[in-house]
Short mmCIF file of N, CA and C in Angstrom, two decimals:
data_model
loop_
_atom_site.label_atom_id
_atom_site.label_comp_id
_atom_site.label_asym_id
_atom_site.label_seq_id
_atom_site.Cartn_x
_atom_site.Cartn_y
_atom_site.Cartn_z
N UNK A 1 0.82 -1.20 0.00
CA UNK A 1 0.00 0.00 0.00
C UNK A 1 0.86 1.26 0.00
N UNK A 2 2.14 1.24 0.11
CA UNK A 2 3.20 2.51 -0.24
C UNK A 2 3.28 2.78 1.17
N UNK A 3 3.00 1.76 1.99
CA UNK A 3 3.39 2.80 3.42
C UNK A 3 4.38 2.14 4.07
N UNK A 4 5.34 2.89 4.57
CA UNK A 4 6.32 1.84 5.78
C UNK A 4 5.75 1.10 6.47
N UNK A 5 7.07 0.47 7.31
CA UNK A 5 7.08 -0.90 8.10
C UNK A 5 8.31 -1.20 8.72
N UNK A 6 8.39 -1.47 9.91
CA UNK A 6 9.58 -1.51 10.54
C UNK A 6 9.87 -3.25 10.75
N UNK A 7 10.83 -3.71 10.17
CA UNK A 7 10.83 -5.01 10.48
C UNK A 7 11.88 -5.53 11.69
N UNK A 8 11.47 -5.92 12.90
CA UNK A 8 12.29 -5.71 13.94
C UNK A 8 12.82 -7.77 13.59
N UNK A 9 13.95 -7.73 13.54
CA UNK A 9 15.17 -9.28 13.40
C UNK A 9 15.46 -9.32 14.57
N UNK A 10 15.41 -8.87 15.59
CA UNK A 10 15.84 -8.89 16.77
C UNK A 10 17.43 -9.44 16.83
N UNK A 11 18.21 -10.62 17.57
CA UNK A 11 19.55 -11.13 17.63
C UNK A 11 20.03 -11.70 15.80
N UNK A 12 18.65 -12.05 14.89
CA UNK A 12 18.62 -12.21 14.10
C UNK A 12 20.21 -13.17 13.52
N UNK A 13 20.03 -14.54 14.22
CA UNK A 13 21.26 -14.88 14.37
C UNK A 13 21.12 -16.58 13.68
N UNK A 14 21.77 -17.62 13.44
CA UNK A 14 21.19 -18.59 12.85
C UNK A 14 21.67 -19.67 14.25
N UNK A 15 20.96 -20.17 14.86
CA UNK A 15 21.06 -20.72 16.46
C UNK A 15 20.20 -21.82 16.27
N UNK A 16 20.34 -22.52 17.38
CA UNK A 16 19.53 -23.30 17.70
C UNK A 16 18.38 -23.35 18.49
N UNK A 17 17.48 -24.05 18.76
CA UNK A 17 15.81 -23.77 19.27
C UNK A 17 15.97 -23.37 20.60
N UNK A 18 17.18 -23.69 21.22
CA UNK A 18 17.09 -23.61 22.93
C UNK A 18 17.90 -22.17 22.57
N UNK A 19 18.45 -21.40 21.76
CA UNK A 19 19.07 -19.97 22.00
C UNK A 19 17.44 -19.68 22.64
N UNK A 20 16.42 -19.67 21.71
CA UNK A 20 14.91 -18.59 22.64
C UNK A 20 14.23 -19.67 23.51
N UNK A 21 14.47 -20.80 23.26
CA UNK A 21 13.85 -21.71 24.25
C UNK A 21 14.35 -21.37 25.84
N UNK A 22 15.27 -20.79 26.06
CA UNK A 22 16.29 -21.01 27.42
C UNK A 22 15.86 -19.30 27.73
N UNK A 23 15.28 -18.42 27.03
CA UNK A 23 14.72 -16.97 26.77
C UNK A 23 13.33 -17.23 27.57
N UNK A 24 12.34 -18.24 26.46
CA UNK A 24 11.25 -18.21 27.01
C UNK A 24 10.94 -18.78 28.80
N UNK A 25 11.70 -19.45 28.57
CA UNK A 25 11.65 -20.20 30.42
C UNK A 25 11.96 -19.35 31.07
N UNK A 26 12.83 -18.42 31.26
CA UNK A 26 12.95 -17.63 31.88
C UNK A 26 11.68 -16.15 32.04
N UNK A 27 11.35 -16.41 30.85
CA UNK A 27 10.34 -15.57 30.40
C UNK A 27 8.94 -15.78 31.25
N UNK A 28 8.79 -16.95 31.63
CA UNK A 28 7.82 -17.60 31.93
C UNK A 28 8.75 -17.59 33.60
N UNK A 29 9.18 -17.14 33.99
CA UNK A 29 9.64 -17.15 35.68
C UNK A 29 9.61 -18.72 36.06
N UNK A 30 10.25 -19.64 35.54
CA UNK A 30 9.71 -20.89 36.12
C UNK A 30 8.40 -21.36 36.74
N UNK A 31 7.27 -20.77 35.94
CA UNK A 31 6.13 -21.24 36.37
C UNK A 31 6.06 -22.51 36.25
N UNK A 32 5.88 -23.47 37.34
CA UNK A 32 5.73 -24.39 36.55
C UNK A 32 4.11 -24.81 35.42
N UNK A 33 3.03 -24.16 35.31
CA UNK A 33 2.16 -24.97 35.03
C UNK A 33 2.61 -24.16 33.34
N UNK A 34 3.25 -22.67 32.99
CA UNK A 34 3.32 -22.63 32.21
C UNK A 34 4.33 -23.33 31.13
N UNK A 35 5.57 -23.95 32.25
CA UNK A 35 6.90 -24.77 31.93
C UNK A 35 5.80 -26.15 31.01
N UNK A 36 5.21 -27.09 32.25
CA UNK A 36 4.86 -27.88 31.77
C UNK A 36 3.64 -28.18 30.29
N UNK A 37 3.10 -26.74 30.33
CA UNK A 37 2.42 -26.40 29.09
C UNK A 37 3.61 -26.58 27.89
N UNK A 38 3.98 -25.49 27.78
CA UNK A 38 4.94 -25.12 26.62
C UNK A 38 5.89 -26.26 26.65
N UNK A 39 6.90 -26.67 27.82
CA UNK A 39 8.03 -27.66 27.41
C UNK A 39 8.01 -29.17 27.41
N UNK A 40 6.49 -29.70 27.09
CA UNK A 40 6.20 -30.93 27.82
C UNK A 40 6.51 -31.81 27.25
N UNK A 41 7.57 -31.92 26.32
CA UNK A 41 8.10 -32.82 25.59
C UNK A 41 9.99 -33.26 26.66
N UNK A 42 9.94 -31.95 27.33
CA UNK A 42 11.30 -32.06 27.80
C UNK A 42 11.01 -32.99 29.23
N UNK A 43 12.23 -33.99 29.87
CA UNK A 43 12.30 -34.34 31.20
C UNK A 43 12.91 -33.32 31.85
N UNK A 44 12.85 -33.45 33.38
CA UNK A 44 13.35 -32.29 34.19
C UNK A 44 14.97 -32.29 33.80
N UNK A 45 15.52 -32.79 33.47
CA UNK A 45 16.96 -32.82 33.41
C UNK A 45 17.36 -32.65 31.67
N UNK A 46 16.46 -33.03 31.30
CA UNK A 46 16.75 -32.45 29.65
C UNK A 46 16.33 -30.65 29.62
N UNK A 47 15.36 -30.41 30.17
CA UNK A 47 14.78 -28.97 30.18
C UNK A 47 16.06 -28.21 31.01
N UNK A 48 16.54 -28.37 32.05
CA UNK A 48 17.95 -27.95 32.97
C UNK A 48 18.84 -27.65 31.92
N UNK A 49 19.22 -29.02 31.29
CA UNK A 49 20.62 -28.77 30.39
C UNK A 49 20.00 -27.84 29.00
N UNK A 50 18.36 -27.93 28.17
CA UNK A 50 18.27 -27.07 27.58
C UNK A 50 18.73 -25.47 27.88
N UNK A 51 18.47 -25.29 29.03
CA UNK A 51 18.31 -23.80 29.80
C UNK A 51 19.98 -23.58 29.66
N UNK A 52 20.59 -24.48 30.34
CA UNK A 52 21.96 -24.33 30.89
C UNK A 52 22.54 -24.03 29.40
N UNK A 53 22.41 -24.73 28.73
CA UNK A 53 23.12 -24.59 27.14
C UNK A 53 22.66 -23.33 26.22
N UNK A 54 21.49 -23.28 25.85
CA UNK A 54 21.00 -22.02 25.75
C UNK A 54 21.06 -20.56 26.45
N UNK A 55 21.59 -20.41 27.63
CA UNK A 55 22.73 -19.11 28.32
C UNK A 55 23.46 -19.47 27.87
N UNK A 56 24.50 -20.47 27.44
CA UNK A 56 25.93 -20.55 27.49
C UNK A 56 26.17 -19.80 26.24
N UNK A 57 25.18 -20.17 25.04
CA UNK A 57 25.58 -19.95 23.98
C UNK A 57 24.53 -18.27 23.31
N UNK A 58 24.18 -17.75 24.82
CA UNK A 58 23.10 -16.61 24.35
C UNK A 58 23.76 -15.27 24.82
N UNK A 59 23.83 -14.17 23.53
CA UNK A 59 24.78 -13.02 23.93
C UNK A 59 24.45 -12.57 24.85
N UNK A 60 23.00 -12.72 25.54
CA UNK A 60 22.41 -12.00 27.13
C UNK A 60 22.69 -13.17 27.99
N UNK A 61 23.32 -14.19 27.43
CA UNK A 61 23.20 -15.35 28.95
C UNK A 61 23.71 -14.82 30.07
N UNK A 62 24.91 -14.33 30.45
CA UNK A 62 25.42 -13.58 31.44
C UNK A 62 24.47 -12.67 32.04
N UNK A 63 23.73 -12.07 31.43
CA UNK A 63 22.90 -10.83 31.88
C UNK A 63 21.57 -11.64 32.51
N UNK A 64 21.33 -12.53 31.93
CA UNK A 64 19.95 -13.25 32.56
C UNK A 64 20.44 -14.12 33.60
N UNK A 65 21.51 -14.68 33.78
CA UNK A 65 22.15 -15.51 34.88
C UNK A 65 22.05 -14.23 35.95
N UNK A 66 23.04 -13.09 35.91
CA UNK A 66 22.82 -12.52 36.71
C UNK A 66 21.55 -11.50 37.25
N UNK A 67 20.81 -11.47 36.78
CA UNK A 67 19.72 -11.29 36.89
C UNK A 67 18.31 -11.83 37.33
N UNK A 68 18.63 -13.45 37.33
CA UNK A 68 17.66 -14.46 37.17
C UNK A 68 17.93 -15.46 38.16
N UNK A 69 19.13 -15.78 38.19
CA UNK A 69 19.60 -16.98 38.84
C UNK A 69 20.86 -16.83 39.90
N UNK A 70 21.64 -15.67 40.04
CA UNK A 70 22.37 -15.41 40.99
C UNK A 70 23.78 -14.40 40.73
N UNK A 71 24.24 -14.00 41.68
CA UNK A 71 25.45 -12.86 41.18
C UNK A 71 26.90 -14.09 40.76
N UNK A 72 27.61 -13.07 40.01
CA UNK A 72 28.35 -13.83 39.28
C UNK A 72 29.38 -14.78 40.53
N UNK A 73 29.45 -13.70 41.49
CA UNK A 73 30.21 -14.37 42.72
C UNK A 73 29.91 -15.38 43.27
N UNK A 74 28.60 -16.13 43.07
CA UNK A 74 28.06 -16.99 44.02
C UNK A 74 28.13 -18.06 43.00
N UNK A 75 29.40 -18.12 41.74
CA UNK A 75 29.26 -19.40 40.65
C UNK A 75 31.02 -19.39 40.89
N UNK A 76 31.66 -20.91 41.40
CA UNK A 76 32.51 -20.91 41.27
C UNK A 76 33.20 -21.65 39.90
N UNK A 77 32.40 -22.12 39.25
CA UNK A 77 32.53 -23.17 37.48
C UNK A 77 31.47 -23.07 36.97
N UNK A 78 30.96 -24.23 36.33
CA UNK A 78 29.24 -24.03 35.08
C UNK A 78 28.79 -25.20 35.74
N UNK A 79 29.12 -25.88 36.65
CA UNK A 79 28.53 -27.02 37.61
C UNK A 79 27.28 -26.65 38.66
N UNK A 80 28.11 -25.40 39.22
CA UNK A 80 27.35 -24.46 39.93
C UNK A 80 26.37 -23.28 39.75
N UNK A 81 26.19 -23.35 38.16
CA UNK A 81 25.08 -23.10 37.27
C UNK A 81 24.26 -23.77 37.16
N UNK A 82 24.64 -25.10 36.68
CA UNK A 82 23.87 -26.49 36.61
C UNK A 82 22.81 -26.84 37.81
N UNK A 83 23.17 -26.35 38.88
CA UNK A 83 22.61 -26.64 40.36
C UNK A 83 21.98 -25.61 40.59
N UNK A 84 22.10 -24.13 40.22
CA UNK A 84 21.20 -23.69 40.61
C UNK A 84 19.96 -23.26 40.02
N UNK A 85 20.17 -23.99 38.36
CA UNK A 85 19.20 -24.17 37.21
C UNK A 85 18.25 -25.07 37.86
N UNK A 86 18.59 -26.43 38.17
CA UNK A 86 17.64 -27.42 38.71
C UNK A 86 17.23 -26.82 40.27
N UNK A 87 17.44 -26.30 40.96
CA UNK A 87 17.15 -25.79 41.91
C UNK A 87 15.89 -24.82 41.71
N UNK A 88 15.65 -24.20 40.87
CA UNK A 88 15.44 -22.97 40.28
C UNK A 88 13.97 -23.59 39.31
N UNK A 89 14.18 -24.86 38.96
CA UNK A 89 13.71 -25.47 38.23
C UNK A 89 12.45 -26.12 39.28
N UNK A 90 13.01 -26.57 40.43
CA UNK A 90 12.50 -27.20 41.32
C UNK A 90 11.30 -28.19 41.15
N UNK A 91 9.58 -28.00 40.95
CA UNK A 91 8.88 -28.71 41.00
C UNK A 91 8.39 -28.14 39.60
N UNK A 92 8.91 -27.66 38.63
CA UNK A 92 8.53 -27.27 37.22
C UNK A 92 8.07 -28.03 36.53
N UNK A 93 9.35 -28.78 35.69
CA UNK A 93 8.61 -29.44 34.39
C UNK A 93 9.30 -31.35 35.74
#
C-alpha cells in the first residue's frame, strides 16, 4: 500500500531452538504450570541442560544468569550453574 514498516530481526542470528527456548523459560519465571504447558516434551533434566546450554551460547546469557539466577560471585565453574538451574527449576517441568 506505499506505506512503511519496521521489520524488527531482533539477535537475528542462525542458532539453535534452545538460543529462545532457554529466553522463554525464563520468560515464563519458572512457572511451573506454564513450563509444563509449553516444554512438555522435555524431562526435568533435559529442560535444565536445555536452559543451561541455551545461556551458554546466548549473547544475554550472562545478563539473565545474573539477573535471574544469581550474582556472578556466588558461581565458582558451570557445575554451579547447573545446580542452581535445577534448583530454580525445582517442582517445574
Amino acid at each position: 500500500d506505499g506505506g512503511l514498516c519496521v521489520i524488527d530481526f531482533a539477535d537475528a542470528v542462525l542458532a539453535p531452538v534452545i538460543y529462545e527456548h532457554a529466553l522463554v523459560a525464563f520468560a515464563f519465571e519458572f512457572d511451573p504450570a506454564l513450563l509444563r504447558g509449553y516444554f512438555a516434551d522435555y524431562t526435568p533434566d533435559g529442560f535444565v541442560e536445555m536452559c543451561f546450554n541455551g545461556l551458554l551460547i546466548h549473547d544475554f546469557g550472562g545478563d539473565i544468569v545474573r539477573d535471574c539466577v544469581g550474582k556472578p560471585e556466588e558461581f565458582n565453574n558451570l557445575d554451579d550453574l547447573r545446580k542452581k538451574l535445577n534448583k530454580k527449576n525445582g517442582k517445574g517441568i
